XYZ file of C-alpha atoms in Angstrom:
614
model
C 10.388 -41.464 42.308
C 14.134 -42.172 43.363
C 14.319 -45.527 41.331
C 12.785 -43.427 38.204
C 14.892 -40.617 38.795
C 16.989 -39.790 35.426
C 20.815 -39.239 36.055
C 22.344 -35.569 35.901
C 24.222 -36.744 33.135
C 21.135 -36.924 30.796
C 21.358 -36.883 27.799
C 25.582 -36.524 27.517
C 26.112 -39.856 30.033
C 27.900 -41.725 27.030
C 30.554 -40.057 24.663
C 33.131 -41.016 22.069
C 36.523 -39.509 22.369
C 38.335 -41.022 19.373
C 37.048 -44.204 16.613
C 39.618 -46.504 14.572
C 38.236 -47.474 11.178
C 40.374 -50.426 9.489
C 39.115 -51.681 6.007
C 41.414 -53.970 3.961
C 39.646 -55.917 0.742
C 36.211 -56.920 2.010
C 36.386 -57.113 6.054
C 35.830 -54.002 8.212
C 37.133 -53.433 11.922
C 36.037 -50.266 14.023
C 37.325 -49.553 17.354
C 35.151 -47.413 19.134
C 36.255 -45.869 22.722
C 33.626 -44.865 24.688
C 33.012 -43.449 28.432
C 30.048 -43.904 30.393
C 29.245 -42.021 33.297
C 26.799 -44.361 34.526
C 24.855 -47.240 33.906
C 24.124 -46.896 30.552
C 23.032 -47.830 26.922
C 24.579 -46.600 23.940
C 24.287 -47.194 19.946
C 27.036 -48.873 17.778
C 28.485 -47.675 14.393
C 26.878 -48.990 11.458
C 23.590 -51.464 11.926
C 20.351 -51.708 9.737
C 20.815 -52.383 5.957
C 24.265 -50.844 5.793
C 26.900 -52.650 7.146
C 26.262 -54.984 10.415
C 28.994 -56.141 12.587
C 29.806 -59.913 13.033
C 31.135 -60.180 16.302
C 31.450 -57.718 19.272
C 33.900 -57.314 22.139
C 33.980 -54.990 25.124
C 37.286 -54.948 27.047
C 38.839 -57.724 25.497
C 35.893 -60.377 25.791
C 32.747 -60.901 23.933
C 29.773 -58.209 24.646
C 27.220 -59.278 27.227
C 24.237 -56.618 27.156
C 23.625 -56.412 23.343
C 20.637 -55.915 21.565
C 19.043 -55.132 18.391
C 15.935 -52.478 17.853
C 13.434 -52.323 15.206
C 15.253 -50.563 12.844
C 18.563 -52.826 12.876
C 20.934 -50.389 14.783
C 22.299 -52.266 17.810
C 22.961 -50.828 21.212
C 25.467 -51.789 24.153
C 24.965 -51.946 27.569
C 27.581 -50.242 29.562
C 28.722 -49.669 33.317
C 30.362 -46.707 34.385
C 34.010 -45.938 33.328
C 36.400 -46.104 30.056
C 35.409 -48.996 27.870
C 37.022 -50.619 24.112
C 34.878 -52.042 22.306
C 35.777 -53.474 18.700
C 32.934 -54.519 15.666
C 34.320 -56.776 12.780
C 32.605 -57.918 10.010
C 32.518 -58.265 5.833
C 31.666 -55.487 3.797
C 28.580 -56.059 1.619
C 29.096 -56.647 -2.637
C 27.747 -53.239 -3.428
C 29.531 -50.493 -5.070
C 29.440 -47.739 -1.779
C 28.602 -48.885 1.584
C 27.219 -46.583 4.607
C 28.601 -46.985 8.399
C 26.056 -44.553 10.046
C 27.816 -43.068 13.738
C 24.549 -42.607 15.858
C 27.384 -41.459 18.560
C 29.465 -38.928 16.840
C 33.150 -39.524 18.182
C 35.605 -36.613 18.771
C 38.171 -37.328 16.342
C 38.483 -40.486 13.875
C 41.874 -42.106 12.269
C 40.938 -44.390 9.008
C 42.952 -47.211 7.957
C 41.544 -48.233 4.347
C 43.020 -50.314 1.990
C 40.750 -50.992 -1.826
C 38.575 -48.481 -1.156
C 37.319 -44.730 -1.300
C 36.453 -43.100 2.421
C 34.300 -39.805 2.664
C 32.589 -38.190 5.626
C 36.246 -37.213 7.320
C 37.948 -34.241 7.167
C 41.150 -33.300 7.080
C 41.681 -32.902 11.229
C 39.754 -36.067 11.624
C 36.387 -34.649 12.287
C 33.654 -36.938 11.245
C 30.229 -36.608 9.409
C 27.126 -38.246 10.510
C 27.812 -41.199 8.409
C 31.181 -42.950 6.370
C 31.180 -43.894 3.010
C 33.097 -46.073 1.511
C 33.205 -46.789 -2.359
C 34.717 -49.098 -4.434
C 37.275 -47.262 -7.063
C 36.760 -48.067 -10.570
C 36.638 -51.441 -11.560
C 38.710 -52.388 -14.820
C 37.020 -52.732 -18.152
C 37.732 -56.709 -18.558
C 36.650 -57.862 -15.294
C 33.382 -60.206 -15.048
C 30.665 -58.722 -13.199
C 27.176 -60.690 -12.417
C 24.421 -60.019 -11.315
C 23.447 -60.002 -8.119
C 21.108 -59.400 -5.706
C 21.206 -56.132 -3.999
C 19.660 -52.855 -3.102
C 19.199 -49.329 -4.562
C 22.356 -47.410 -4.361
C 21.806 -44.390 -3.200
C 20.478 -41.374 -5.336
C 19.600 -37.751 -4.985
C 18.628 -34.817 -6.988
C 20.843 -31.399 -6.562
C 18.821 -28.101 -7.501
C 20.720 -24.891 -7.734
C 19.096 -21.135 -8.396
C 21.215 -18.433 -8.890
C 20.128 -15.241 -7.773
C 21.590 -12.482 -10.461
C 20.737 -9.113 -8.778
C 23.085 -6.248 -7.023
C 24.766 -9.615 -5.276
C 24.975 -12.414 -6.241
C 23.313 -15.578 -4.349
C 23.561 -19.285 -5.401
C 20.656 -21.721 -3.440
C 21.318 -25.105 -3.320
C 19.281 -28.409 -1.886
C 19.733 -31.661 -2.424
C 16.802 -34.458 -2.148
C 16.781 -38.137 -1.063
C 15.271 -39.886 -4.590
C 16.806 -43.666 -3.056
C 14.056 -45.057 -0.169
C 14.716 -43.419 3.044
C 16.157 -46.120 5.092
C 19.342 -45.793 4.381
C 22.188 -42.831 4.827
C 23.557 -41.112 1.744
C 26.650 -39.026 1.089
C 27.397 -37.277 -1.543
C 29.989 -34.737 -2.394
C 28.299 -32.099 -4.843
C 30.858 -29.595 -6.845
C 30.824 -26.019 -6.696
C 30.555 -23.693 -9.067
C 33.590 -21.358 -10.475
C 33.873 -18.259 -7.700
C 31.058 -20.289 -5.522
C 31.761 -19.520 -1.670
C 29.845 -21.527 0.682
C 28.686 -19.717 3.712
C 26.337 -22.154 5.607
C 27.885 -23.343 8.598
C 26.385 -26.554 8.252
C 28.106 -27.650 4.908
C 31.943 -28.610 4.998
C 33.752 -28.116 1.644
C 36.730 -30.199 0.767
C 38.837 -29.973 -2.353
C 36.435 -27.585 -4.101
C 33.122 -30.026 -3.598
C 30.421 -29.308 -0.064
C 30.255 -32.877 1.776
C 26.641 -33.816 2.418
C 25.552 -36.469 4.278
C 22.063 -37.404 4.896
C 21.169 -39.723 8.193
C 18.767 -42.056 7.366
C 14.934 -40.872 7.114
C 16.204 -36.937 6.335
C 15.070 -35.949 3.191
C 17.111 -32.753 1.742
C 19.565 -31.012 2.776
C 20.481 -26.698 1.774
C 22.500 -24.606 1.865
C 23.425 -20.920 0.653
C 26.879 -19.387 -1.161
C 27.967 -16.322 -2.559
C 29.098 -16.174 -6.125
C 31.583 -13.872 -7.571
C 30.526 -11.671 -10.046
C 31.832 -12.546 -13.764
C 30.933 -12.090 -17.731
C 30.556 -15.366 -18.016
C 28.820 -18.454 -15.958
C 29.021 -22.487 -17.513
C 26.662 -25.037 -15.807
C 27.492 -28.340 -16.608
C 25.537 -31.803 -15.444
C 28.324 -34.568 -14.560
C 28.341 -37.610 -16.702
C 29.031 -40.330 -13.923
C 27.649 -38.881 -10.709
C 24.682 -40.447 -8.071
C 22.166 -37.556 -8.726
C 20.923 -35.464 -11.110
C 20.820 -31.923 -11.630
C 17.757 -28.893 -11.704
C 19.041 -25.543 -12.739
C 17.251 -22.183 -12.059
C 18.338 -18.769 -13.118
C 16.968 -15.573 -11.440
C 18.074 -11.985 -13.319
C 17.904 -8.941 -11.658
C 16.429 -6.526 -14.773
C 19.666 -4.608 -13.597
C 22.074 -7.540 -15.628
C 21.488 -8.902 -19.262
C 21.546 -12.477 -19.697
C 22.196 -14.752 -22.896
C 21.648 -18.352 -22.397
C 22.978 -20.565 -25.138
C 22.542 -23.935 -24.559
C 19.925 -26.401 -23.924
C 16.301 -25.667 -23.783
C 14.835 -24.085 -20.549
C 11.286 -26.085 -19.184
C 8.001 -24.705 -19.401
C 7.268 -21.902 -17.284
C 4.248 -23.141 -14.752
C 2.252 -20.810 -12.804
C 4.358 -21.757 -9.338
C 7.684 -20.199 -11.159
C 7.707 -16.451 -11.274
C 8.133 -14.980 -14.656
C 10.919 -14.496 -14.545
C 12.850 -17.140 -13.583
C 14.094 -19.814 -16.283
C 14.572 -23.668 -15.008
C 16.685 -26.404 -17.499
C 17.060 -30.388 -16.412
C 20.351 -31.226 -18.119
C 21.194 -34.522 -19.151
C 24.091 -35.855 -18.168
C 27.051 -34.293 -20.010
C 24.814 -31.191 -20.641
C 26.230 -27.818 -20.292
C 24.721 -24.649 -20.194
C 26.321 -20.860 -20.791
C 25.305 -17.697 -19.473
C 26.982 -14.448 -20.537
C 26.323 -11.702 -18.251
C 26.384 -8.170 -18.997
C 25.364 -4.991 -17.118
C 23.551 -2.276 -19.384
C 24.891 1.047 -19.077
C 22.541 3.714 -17.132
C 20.309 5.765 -18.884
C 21.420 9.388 -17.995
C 17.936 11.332 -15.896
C 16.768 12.026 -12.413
C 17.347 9.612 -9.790
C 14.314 10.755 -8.125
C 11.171 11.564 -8.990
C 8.384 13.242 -7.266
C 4.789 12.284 -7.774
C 2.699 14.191 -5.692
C 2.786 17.607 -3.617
C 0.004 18.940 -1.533
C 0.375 22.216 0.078
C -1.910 22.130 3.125
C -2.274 26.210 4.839
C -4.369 27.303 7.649
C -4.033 31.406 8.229
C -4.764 32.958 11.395
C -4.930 36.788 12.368
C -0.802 36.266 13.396
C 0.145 33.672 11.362
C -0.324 30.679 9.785
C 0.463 26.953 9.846
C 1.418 24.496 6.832
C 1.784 21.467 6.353
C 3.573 19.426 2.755
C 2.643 16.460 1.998
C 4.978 14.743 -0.788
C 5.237 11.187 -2.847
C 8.201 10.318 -4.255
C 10.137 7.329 -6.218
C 14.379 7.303 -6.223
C 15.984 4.652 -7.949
C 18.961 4.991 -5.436
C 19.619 5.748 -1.915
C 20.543 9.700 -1.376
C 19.493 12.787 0.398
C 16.717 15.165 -1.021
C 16.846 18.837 -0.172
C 13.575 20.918 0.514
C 13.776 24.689 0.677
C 10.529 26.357 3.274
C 9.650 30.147 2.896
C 10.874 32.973 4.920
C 10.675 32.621 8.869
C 9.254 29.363 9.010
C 9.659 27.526 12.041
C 9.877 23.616 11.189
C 7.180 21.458 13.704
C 7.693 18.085 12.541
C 9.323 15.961 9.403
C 8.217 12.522 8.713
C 9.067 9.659 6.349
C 6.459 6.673 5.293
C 5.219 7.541 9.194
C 7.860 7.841 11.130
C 9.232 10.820 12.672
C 13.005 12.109 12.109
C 14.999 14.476 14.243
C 15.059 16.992 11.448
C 16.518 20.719 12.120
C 16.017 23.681 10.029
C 19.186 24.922 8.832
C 18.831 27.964 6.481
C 15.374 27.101 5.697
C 16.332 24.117 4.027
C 15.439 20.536 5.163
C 17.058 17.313 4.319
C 15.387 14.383 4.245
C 16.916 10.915 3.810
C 15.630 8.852 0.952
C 16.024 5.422 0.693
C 15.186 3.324 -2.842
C 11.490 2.651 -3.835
C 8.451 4.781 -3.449
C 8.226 6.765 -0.423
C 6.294 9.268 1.473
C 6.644 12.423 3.614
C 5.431 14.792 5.499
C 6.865 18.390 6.440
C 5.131 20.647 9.142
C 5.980 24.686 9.733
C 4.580 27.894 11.143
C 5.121 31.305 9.789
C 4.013 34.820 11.078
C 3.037 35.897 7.978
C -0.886 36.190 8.807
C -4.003 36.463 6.882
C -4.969 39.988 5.604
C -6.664 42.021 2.175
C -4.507 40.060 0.143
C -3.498 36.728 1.444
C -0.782 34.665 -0.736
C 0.489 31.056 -0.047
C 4.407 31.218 0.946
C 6.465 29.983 -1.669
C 8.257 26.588 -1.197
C 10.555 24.891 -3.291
C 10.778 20.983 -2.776
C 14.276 20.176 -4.628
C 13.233 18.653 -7.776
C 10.119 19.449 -11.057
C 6.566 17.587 -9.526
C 3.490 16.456 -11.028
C 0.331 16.658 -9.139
C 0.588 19.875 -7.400
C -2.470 20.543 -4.843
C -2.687 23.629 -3.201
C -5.060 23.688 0.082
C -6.368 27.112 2.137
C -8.648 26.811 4.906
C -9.968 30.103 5.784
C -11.920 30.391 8.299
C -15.253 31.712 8.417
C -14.609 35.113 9.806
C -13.767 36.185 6.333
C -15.336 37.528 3.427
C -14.009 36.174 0.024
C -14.461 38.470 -2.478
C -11.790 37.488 -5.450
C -10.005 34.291 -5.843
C -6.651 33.540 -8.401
C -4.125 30.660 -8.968
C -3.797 27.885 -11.057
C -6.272 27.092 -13.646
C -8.136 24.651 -12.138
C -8.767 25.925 -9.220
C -12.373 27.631 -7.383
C -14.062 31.009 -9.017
C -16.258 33.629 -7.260
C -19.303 33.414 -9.244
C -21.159 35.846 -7.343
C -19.850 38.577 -9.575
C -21.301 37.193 -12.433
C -24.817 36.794 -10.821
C -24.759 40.564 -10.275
C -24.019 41.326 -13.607
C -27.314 39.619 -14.191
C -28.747 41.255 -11.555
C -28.094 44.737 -13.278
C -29.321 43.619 -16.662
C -32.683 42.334 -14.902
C -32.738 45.653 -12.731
C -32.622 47.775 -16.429
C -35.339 45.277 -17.838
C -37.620 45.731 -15.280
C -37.230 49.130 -14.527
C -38.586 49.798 -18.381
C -41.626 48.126 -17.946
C -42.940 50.907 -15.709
C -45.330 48.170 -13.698
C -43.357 49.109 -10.376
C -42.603 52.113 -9.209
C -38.944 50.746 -8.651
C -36.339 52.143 -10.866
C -32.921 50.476 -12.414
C -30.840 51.114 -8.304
C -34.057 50.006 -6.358
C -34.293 46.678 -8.221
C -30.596 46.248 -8.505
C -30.406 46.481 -4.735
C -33.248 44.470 -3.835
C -31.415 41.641 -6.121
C -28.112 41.984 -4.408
C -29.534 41.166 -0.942
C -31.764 38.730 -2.918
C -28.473 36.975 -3.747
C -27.917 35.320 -0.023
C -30.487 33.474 -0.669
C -32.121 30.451 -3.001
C -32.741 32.032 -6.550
C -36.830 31.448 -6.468
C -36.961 33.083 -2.619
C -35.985 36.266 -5.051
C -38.340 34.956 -7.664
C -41.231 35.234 -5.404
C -40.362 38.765 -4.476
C -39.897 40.199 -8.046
C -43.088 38.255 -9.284
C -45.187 40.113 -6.270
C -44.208 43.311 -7.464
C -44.713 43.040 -10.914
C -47.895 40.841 -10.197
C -49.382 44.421 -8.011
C -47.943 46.483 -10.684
C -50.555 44.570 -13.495
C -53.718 44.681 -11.011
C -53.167 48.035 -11.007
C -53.011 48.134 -14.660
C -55.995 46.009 -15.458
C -59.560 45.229 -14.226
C -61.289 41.785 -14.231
C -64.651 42.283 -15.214
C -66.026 39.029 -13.981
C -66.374 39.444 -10.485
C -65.334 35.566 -9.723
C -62.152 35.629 -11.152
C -61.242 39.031 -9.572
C -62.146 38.036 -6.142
C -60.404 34.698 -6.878
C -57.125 37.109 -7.932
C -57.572 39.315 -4.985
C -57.152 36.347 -2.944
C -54.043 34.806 -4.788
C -52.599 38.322 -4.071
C -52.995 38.530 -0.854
C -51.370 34.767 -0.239
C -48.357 36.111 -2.544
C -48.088 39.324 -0.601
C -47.826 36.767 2.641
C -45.278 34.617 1.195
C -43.363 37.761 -0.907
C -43.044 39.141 2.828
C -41.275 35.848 4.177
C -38.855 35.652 2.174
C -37.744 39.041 2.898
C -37.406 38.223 6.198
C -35.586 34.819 5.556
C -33.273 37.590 3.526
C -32.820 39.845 6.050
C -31.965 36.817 8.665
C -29.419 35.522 6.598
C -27.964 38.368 5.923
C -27.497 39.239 9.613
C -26.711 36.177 11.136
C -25.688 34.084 8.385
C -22.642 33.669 6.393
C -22.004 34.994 3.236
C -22.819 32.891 0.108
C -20.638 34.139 -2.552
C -21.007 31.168 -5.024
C -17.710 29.811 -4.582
C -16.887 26.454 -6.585
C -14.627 24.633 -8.411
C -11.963 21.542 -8.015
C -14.043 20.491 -5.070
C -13.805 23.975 -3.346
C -16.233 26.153 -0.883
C -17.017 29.205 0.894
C -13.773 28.459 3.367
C -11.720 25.889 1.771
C -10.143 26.689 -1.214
C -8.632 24.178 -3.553
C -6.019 24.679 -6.251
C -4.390 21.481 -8.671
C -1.653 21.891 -11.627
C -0.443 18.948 -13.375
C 3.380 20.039 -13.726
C 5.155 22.402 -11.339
C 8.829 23.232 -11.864
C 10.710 22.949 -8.553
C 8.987 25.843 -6.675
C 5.459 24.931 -6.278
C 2.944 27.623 -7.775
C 1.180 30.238 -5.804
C -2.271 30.807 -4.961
C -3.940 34.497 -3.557
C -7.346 35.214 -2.057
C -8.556 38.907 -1.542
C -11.504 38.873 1.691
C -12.765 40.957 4.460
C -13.243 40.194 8.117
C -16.648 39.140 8.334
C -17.957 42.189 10.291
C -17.813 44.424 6.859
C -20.725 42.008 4.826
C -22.708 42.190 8.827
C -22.424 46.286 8.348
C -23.376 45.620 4.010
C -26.287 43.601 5.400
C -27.322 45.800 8.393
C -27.302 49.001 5.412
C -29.495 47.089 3.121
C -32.137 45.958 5.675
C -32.241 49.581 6.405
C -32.341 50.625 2.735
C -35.269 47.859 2.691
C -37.259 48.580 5.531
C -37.827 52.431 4.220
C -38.198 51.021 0.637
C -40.437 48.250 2.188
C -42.777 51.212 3.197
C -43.248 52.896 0.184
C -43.580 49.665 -1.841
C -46.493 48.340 0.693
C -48.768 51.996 -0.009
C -48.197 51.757 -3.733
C -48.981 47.948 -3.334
C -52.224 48.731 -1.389
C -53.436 51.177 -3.940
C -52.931 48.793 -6.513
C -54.610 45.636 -4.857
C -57.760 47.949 -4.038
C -57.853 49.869 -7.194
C -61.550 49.207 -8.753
C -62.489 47.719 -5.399
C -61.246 45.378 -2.884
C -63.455 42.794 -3.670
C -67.278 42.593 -5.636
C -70.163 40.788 -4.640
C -72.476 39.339 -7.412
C -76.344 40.012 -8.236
C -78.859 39.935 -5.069
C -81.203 36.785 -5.382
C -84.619 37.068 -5.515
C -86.564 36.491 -2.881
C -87.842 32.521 -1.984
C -91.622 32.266 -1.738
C -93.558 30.229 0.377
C -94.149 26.681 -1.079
C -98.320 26.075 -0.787
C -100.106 22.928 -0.084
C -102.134 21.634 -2.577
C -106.107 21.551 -1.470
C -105.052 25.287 -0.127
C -106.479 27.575 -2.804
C -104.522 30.204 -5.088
C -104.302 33.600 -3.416
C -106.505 36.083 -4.942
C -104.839 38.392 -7.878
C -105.295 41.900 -6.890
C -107.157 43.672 -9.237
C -104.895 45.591 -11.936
């Protein structure tokens, strides 16, 4: 475990303070300082297919412990302390040649004579890899051909995002094999700002250098906002260009130019791509259309939401909205309101009620909240919903009251579509029955007695009061006629007498709703019932419109329905003696003929018995 033991200095145990890069015509020296803090290995500049050093010294004398790995980078064996150690060799015949710096040194100094260096800065502060490149040759010198590699090539892709700022996205790929490092130096555009860290920008153009075996490189810049944007693809340049241009529908763009590619279904509608040649240009002019003058906000959907009790009641607004800008949005609640909660798309805000109003922050987009309050105002004869103006005209108003079932609901009004009392109506039908019937003078019953038997008829299912009515007027016809056939009136005495049985329960199913149930006043409409009411209106100005409801306590239709089963029980008596007279009237029920009598069946030796004489 001690022999195996990695040093403390892991993984910093060799560094390079300072490097010395000398290039005059075709020979390169580097001196390289390094310090190891122990026993150590570390890589060399340059190596692989790039350029590869001919001789090596460490200290003065030639290096001892070098080797070689698989992919052509060599590596020094060092001992602890301050060593200088100096690579020479000939440039190879190619137009640019890469020295990669596997150990990036503090600082470099470059000595080059006949040729183009990149990858340094200003201070001295190195990329991962040097470049050098041949300036241009002249037009009458001989060139041959030779054997040689790939030079290095990439492909730079910018998209400009055009919205409320402006964004420019650029990458460059690796298109040359992998093995080797590339460097490139890519121009910016006019007003182009880089702000990736990672990217260093000299003389108006971002340095990249790929190691070898990284693939693309981004980064991300601002761009200045301006009437006018030219693209143009450089005619003499290691890479070629893919443009992509991304409009906000808040700017208006004119592209003159080349043609843009064929929109695939990966690209977003939007966005328009070109691959210029080299040489190509492409203009943009930019414009920003004026605003259309109109709301800024815009509110989709209210829903009123009220729940009276005997001292008050509690409410609760439900709103959607849409706002094309960030602002405030001002909501007005009724009269001694007492705010509970305020919410936007879920979350809760520490709202106050100032002057009844409440302000709710609105961000851009679609949006929802919710507004909570209690009022004393209770429920009584006449109970309105408060009046509440939300700040701005609405579509979609719904209007909500829950009333509990201790009341009686006798009228309803509001919006148009909205529930209706139809109970009325089925008394009005109740008195033109009672005036029919009465006129046929089969009952006994005049036009109040069956008007009053249909109104506590009305509690319950229409044929229940079917049932009854048909009994009466079915006792009032025996009475009026007599079957002579003495089959069919025993068979009608019986049918009566099943009727009267069933005519009798449902007076008493009457009589137990009416006393222990809950009124059934044929309430319906817009999804509404006997306690929850329901109101909608398509377009509401600012202050949303107002619903009433006129009802009882519950205790007034118990003391209706307690009257009329008294009313019925002392009707129910004279009803029953009228009925009896009429189901026995002509007889309760008739027997047919006597048979005559059997006689005695005789055997056949007996003889006849004697005929009395006449």
């Amino acid at each position: 475990a001690r022999l195996g033991e990695k040093p403390d200095c892991v993984p910093g145990c060799v560094t390079s303070p300072r490097l010395l890069l000398e290039v005059e015509g075709e020979s390169a020296r580097v001196r390289v300082e390094l310090h190891a803090a122990t026993y150590a290995v570390a890589p060399l500049p340059g190596g692989g297919s790039d350029w590869l050093p001919e001789t090596v010294s460490v200290d003065g004398g030639p290096a001892a412990g070098l080797a070689r790995d698989a992919n052509g980078a060599l590596w020094l064996e060092l001992a602890p302390g301050v060593h200088q150690v100096v690579l020479e060799g000939r440039l190879p015949p190619r137009e640019a040649v890469q020295i990669p710096l596997p150990l990036l040194p503090a600082r470099v100094e470059a000595r080059v004579n006949g040729w183009l260096l990149s990858g340094v800065d200003a201070a001295g502060r190195p990329e991962a890899t040097l470049q050098l490149a041949r300036p241009d040759r002249p037009a009458n010198e001989s060139t041959r051909l030779e054997p040689t590699e790939l030079p290095p090539f990439a492909r730079v892709t910018r998209v400009l995002h055009l919205g409320l700022v402006w964004t420019v996205e650029t990458r460059v790929d690796r298109v040359s094999p992998p093995a080797g490092a590339l460097f490139v130096a890519v121009p910016l555009l006019p007003g182009e700002s880089v702000t990736s860290d990672s990217v260093r920008v000299e003389n108006g153009k971002a340095q990249v250098s790929l190691a070898p075996g990284v693939a693309n490189v981004g980064w991300t810049s601002s761009l200045s906002e301006s009437a006018k944007l030219e693209l143009r693809a450089p005619k003499e340049a290691p890479w070629t260009e893919l443009w992509a241009l991304d409009v906000s529908p808040v700017w208006h763009a004119e592209v003159s130019g080349i043609a843009p590619l064929a929109q695939t279904s990966e690209t977003p509608q939007r966005v328009r791509r070109w691959q210029p040649w080299p040489g190509e240009a492409l203009e943009i002019a930019l414009s920003r259309p004026e605003a259309s003058s109109g709301p800024t906000l815009t509110l989709d959907r209210a829903a009123l939401y009220l729940v009276p009790a005997l001292r008050g009641y509690e409410a609760n607004l439900a709103i959607s909205l849409r706002a094309s800008r960030g602002d405030t949005h001002t909501l007005t609640l009724p009269e001694g309101a007492e705010l509970l909660s305020a919410s936007v798309d879920g979350a809760r805000l520490p709202i106050a009620l100032v002057d009844r109003r409440v302000v709710l922050p609105v961000q851009p987009g679609a949006h929802s909240a919710e507004i909570a309050w209690r009022a004393p105002q209770g429920v009584g004869f006449v109970t309105r919903t408060p009046r509440v103006d939300v700040g701005a005209p609405v579509v979609n108003t719904e209007l909500q009251l829950d009333l509990s079932r201790a009341r009686w609901v006798w009228f309803v009004g509001g919006p148009r579509l909205g529930p209706a009392v139809l109970w009325w109506s089925l008394l009005a039908v109740a008195l033109l029955l009672a005036i029919g019937l009465s006129s046929s003078r089969l009952t006994p019953l005049g036009v109040m007695s069956w008007f009053l038997l249909f109104v506590g008829l009305s509690q319950v299912p229409i044929y229940l009061a079917l049932v009854v009515a048909g009994w009466l007027l079915a006792l009032g016809w025996r009475r009026e006629h007599a079957l002579a056939d003495p089959g069919v009136f025993d068979f009608m005495q019986i049918v009566l007498v099943l009727w009267t049985t069933a005519a009798l329960g449902c007076l008493v199913v009457a009589l137990q709703q009416g006393l222990l149930g809950l009124p059934e006043m044929q309430i319906s409409g817009n999804g509404s019932s006997g306690s929850l009411l329901r109101w909608y209106q398509d377009r509401s100005p600012r202050e949303l419109p107002t619903a009433w409801v006129v009802s009882v306590p519950l205790l007034v239709y118990r003391f209706a329905m307690l009257a009329w089963a008294l009313w019925l029980a002392v009707a129910l008596l004279r009803w029953l003696r009228w009925g009896w007279d009429s189901f026995s009237s002509g007889g309760a029920w008739r027997h047919g003929p006597p048979r005559p009598p059997r006689l005695p069946r005789r055997r056949p030796e007996e003889a006849p018995p004697a005929v009395p004489p006449a």
